[in-house]
PDB file of C-alpha atoms in Angstrom:
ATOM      1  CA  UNK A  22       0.000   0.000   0.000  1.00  0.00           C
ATOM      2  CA  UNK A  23       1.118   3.252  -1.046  1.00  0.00           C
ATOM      3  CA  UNK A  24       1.192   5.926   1.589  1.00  0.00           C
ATOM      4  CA  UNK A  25       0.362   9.726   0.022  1.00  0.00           C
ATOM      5  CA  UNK A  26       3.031  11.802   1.322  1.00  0.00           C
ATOM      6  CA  UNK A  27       1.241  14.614   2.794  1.00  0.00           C
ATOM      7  CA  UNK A  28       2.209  17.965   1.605  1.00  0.00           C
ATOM      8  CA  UNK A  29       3.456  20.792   4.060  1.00  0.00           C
ATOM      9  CA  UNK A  30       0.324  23.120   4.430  1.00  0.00           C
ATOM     10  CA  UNK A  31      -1.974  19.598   5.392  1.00  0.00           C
ATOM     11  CA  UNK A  32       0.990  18.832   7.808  1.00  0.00           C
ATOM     12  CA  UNK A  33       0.928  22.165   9.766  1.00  0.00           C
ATOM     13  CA  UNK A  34      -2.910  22.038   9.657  1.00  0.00           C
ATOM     14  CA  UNK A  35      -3.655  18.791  11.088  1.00  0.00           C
ATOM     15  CA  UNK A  36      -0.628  19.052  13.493  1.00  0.00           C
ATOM     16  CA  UNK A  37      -1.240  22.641  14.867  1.00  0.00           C
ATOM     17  CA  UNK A  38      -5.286  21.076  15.126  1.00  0.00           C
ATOM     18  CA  UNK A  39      -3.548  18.485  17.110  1.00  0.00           C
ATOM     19  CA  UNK A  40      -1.637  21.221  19.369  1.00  0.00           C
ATOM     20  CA  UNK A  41      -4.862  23.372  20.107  1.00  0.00           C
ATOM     21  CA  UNK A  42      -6.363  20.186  21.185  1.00  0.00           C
ATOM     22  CA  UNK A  43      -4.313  18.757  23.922  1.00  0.00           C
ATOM     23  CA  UNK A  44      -3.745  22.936  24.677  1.00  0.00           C
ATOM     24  CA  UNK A  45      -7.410  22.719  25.547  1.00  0.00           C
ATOM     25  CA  UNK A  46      -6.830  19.589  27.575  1.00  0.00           C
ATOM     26  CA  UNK A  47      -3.928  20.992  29.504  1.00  0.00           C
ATOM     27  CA  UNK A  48      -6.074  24.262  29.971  1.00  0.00           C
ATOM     28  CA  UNK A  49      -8.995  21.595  31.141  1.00  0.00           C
ATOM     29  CA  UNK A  50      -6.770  20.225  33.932  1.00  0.00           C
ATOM     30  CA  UNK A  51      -5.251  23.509  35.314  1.00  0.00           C
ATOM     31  CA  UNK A  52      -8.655  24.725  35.595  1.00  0.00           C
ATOM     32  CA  UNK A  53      -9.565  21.980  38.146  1.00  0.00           C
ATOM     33  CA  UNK A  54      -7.210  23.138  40.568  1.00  0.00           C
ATOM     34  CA  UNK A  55      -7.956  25.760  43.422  1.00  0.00           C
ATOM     35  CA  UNK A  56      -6.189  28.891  43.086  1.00  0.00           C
ATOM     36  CA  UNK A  57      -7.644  29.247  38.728  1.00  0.00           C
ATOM     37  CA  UNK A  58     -11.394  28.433  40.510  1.00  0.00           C
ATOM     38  CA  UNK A  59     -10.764  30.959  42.981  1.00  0.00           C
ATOM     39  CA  UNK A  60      -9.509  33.253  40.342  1.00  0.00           C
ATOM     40  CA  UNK A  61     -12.593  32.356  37.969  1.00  0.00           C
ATOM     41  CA  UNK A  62     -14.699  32.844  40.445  1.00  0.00           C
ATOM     42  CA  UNK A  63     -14.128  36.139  41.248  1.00  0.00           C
ATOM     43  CA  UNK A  64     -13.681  37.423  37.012  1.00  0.00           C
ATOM     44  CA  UNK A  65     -17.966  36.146  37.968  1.00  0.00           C
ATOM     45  CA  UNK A  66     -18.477  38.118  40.695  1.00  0.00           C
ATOM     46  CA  UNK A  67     -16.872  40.803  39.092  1.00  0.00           C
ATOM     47  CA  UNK A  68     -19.997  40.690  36.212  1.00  0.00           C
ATOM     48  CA  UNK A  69     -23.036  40.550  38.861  1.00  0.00           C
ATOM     49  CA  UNK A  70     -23.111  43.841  39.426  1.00  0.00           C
ATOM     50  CA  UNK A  71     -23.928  44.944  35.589  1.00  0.00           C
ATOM     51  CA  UNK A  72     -26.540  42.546  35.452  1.00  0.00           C
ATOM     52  CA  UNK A  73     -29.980  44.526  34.008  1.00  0.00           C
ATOM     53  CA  UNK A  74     -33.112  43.159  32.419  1.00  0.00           C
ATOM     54  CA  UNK A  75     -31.918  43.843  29.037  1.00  0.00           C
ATOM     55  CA  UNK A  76     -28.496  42.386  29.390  1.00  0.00           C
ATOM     56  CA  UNK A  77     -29.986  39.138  30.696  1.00  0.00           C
ATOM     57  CA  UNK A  78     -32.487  38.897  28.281  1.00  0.00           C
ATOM     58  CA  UNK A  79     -29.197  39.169  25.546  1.00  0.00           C
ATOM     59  CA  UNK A  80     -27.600  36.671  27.602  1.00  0.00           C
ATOM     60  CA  UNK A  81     -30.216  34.082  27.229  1.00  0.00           C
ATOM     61  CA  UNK A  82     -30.769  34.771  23.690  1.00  0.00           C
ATOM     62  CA  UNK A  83     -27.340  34.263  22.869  1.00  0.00           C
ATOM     63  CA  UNK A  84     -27.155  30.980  25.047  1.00  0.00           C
ATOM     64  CA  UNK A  85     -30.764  30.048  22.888  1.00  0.00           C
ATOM     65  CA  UNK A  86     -29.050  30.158  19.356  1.00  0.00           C
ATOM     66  CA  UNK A  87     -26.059  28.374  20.167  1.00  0.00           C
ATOM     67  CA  UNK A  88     -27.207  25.264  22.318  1.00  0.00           C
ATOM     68  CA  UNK A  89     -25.759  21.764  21.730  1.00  0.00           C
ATOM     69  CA  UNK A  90     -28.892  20.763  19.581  1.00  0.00           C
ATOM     70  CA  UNK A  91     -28.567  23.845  17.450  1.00  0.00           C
ATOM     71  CA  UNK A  92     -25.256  22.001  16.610  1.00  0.00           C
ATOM     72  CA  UNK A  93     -26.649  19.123  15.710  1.00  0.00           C
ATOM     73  CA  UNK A  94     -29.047  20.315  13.408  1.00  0.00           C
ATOM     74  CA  UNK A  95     -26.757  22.401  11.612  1.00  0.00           C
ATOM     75  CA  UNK A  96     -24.457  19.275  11.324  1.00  0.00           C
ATOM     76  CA  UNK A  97     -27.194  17.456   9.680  1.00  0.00           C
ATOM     77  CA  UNK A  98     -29.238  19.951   7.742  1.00  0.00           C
ATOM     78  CA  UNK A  99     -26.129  22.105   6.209  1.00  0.00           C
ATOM     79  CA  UNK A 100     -24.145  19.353   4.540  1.00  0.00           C
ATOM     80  CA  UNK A 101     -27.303  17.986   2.954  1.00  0.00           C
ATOM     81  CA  UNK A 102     -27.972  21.758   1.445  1.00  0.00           C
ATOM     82  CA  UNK A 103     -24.294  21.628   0.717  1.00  0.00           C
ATOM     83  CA  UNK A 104     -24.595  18.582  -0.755  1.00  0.00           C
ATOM     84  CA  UNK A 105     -27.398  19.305  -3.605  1.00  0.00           C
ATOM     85  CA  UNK A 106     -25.673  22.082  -4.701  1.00  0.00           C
ATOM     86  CA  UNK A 107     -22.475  20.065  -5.133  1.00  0.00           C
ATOM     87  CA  UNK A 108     -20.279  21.322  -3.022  1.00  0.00           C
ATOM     88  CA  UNK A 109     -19.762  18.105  -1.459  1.00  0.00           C
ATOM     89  CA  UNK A 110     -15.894  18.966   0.170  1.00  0.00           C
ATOM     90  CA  UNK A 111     -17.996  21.783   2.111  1.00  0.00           C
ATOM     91  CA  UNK A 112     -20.611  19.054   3.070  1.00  0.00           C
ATOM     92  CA  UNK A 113     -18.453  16.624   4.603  1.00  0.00           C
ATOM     93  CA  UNK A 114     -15.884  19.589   6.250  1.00  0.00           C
ATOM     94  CA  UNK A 115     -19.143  21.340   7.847  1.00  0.00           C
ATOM     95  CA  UNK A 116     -20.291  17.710   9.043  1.00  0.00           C
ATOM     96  CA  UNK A 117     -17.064  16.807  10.463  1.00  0.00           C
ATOM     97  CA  UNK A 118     -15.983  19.993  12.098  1.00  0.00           C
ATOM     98  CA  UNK A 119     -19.476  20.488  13.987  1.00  0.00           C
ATOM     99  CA  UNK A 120     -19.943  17.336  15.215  1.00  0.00           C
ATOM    100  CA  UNK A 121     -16.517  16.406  15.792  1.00  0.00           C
ATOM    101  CA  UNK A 122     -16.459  19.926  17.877  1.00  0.00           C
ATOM    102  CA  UNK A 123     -19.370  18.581  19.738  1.00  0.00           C
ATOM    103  CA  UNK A 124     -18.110  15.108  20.444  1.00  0.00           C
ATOM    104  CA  UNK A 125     -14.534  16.238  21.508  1.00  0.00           C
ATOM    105  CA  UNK A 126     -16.407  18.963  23.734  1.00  0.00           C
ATOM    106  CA  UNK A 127     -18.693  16.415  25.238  1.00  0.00           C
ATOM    107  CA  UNK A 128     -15.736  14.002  25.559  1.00  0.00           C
ATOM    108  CA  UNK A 129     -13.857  16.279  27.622  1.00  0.00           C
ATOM    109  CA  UNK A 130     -16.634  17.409  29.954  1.00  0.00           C
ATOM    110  CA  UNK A 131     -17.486  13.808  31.095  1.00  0.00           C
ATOM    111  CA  UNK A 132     -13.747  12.366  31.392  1.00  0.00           C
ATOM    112  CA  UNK A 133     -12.693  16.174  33.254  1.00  0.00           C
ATOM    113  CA  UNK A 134     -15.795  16.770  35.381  1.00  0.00           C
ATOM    114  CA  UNK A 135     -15.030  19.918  35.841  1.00  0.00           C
ATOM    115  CA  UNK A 136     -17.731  21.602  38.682  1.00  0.00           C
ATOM    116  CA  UNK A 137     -19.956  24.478  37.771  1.00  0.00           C
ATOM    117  CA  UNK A 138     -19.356  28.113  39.265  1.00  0.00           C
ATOM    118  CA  UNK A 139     -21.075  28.056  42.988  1.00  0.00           C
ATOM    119  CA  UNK A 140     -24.987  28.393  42.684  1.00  0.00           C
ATOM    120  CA  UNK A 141     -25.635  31.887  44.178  1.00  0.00           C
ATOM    121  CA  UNK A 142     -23.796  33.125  40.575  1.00  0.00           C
ATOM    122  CA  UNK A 143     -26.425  31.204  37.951  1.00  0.00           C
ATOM    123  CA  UNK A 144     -28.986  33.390  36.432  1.00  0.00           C
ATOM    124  CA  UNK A 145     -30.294  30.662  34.378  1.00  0.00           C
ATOM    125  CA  UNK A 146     -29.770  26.567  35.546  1.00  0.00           C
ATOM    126  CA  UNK A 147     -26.590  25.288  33.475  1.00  0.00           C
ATOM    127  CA  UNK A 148     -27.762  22.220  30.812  1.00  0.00           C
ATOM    128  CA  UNK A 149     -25.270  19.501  33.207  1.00  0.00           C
ATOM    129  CA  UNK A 150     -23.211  19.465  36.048  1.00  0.00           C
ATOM    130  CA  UNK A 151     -19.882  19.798  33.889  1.00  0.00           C
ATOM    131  CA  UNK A 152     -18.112  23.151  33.331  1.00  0.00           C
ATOM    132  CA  UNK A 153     -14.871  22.459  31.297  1.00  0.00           C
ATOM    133  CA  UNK A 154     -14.968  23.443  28.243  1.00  0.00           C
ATOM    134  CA  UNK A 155     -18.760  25.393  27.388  1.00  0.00           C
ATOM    135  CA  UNK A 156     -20.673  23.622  24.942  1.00  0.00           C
ATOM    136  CA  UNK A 157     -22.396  26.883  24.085  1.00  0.00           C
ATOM    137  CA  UNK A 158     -19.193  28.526  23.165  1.00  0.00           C
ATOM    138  CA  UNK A 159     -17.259  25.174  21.156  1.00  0.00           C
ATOM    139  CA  UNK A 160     -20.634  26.046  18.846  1.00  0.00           C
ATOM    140  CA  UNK A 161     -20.887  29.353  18.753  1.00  0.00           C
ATOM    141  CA  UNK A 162     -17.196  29.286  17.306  1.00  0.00           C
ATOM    142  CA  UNK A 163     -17.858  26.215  15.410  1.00  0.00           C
ATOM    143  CA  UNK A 164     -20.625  28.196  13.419  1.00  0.00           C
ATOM    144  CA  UNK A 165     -18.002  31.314  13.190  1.00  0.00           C
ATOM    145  CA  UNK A 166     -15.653  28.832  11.142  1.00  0.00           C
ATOM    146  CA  UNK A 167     -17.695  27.383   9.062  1.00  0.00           C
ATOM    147  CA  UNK A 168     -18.826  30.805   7.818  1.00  0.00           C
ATOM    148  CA  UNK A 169     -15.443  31.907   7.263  1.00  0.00           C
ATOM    149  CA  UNK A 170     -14.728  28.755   5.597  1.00  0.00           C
ATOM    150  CA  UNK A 171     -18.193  28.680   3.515  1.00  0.00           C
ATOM    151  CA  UNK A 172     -18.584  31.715   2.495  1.00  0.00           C
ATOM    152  CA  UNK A 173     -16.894  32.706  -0.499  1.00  0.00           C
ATOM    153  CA  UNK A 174     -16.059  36.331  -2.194  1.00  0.00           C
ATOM    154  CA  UNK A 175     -16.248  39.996  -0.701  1.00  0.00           C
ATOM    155  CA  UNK A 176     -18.918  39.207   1.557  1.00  0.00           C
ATOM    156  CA  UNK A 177     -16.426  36.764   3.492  1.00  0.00           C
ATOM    157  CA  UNK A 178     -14.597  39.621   5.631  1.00  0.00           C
ATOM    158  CA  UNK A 179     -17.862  40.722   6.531  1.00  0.00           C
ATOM    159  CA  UNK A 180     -19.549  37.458   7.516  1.00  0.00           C
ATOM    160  CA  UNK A 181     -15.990  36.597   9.214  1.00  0.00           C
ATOM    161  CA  UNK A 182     -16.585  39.645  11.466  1.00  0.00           C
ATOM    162  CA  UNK A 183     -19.527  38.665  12.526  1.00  0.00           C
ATOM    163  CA  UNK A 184     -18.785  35.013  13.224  1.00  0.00           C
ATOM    164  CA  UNK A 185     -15.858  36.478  16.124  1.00  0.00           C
ATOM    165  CA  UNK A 186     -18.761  38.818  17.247  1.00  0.00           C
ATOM    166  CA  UNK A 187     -21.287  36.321  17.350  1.00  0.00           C
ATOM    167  CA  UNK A 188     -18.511  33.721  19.617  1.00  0.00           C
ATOM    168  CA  UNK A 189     -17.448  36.230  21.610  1.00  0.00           C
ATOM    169  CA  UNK A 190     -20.724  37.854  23.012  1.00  0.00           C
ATOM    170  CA  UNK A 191     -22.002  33.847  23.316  1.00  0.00           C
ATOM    171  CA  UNK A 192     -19.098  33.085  25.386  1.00  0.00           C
ATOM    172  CA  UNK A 193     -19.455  36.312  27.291  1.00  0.00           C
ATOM    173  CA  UNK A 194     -23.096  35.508  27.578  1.00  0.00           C
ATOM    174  CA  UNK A 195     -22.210  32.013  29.492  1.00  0.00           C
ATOM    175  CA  UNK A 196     -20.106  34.123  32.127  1.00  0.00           C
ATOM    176  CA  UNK A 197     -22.557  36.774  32.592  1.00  0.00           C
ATOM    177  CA  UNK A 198     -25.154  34.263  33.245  1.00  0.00           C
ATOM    178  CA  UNK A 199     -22.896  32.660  36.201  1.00  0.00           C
ATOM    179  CA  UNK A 200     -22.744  29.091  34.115  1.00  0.00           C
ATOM    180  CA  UNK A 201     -19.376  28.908  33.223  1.00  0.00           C
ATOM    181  CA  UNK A 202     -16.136  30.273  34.248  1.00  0.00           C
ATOM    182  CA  UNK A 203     -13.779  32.133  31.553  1.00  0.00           C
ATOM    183  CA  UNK A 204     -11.724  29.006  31.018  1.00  0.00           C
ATOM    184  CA  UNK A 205     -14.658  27.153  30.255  1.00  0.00           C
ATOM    185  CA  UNK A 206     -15.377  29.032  27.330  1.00  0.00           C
ATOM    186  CA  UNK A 207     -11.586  29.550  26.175  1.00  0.00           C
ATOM    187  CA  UNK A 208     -11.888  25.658  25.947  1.00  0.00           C
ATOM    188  CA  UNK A 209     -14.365  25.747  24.190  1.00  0.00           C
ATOM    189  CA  UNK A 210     -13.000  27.939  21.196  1.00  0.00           C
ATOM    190  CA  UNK A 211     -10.383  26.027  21.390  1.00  0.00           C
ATOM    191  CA  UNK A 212     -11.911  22.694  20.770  1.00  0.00           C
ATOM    192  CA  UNK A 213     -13.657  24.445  17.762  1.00  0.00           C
ATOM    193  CA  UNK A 214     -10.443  25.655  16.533  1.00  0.00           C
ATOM    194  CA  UNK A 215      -8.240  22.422  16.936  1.00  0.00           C
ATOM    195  CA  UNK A 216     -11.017  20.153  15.284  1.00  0.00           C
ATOM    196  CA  UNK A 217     -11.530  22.810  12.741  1.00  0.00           C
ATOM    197  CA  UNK A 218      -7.602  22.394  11.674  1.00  0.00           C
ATOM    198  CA  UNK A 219      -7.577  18.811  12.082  1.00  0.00           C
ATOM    199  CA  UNK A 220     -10.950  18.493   9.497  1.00  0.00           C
ATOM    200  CA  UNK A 221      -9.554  20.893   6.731  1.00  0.00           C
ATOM    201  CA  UNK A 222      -6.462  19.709   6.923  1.00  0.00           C
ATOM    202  CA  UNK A 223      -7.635  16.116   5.927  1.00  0.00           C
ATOM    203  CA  UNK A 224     -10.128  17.368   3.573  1.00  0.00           C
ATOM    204  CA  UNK A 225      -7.001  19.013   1.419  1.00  0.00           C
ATOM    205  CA  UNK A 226      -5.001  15.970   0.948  1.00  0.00           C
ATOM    206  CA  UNK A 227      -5.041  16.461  -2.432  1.00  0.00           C
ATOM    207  CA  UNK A 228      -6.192  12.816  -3.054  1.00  0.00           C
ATOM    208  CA  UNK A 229      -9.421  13.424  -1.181  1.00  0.00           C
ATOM    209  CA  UNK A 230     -10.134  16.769  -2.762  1.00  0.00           C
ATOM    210  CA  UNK A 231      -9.401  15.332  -5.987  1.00  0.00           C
ATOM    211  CA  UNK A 232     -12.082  12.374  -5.041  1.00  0.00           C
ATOM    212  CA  UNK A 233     -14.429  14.323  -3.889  1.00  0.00           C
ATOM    213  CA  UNK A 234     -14.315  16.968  -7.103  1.00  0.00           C
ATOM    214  CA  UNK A 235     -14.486  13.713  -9.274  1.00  0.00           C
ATOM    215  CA  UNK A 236     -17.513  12.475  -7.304  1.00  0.00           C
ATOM    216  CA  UNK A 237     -21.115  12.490  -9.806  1.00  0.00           C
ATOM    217  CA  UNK A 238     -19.311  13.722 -12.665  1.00  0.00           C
ATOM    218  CA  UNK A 239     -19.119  12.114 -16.338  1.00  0.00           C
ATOM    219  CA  UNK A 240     -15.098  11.192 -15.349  1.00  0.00           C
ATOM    220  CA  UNK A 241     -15.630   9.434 -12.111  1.00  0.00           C
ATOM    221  CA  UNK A 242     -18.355   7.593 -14.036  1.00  0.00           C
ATOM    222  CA  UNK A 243     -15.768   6.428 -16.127  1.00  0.00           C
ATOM    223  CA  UNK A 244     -13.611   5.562 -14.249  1.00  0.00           C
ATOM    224  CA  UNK A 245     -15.553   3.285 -11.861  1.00  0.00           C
ATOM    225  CA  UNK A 246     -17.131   1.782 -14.867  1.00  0.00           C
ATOM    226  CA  UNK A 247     -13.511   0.917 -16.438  1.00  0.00           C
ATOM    227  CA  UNK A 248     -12.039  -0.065 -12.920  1.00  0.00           C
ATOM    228  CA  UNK A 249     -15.056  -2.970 -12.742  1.00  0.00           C
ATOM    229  CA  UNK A 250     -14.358  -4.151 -16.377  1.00  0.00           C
ATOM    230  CA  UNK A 251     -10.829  -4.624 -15.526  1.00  0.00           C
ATOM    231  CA  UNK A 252     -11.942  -6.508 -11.950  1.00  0.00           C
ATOM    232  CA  UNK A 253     -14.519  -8.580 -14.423  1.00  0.00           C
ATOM    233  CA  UNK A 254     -11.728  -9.890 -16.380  1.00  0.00           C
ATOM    234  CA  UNK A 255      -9.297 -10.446 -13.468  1.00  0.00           C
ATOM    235  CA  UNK A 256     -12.122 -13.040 -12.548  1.00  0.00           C
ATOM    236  CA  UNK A 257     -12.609 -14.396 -15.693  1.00  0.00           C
TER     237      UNK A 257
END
């Protein structure tokens, strides 16, 4: 078996994906210990006293629109869109990056068990008992990377923008609300981030591109059709 040599840019990708990810898992187990809790703790209190009516009802917007189901829909109904209109690499990249996001996050959670901030900070009940990393935030920049890497032409600086706005306030929303401590949701941009690198970077192996470009059209039909005439007269 031949093994594809991978070039230098798919390398860096998939390696530096790798690096973010046990970065997140180093983050995950200095945030267990006493003096960063103490430390997060306080960045919470520090937040209370802005709390308003409008802010809150922000907050819980924000933590609406970026919930671990809202991830799973958009990891289902996306690449099927994507899909139709042929743009199957984007498919399988925006099916792999969300719910590998969501699987690493949920991963780490149970095997860290991080605690929640104390009760007297929640505005809102968290969704579980574990803190490390947010769930809400690993989607929130989850959706602000696939934009970047979906959308195409001069709108993309724009619609990048607004992807780092749209993490940002979610993760602020998660600390405001007295759910989750600022590590929390640094891990989760960072499990969004790593799995992000890790997915394109496999996705541009230029045999996989190439197989997914030939995929439907009148040349892959071809070839499949001449590959199982040569595998009929092998038998024969």
């Amino acid at each position: 078996m031949i093994v594809e040599r991978l070039h230098v840019t798919e390398r860096m990708k998939i390696v530096g994906g790798l690096l973010l990810l046990m970065l997140m898992a180093v983050l995950g187990i200095v945030a267990k210990t006493p003096t960063l809790t103490r430390v997060d703790i306080r960045l919470d209190e520090h937040l209370v006293p802005i709390r308003d009516a409008v802010l809150t009802l922000g907050a819980k917007g924000a933590t609406a629109v970026a919930q671990a189901e809202v991830g799973a829909v958009i990891a289902v109904v996306v690449p099927v869109g994507l899909w139709l209109l042929r743009r199957r690499r984007d498919a399988l990249i925006t099916a792999c990056l969300m719910a590998g996001s969501l699987a690493v996050a949920f991963a780490v959670k149970i095997l860290l068990a991080e605690h929640r901030p104390p009760q007297r900070l929640w505005v809102i009940p968290p969704d579980n008992e574990e803190s490390f990393p947010s769930g809400h935030a690993t989607v929130a920049a989850a959706v602000a990377l696939l934009l970047f890497l979906l959308v195409r032409g001069r709108l993309r600086a724009l619609v990048a923008i607004l992807g780092v706005l749209f993490a940002l306030g979610v993760g602020f929303a998660r600390v405001y609300l007295g759910v989750h401590y600022p590590v929390d949701v640094v891990g989760g941009y960072l499990v969004a981030a790593g799995v992000s690198l890790v997915v394109v970077g496999i996705f541009d192996i230029p045999s996989i591109r190439r197989g997914l470009e030939d995929v439907g059209t009148p040349a892959s039909g071809r070839h499949h059709a001449r590959r199982a005439s040569r595998t009929m007269a092998e038998r024969h």
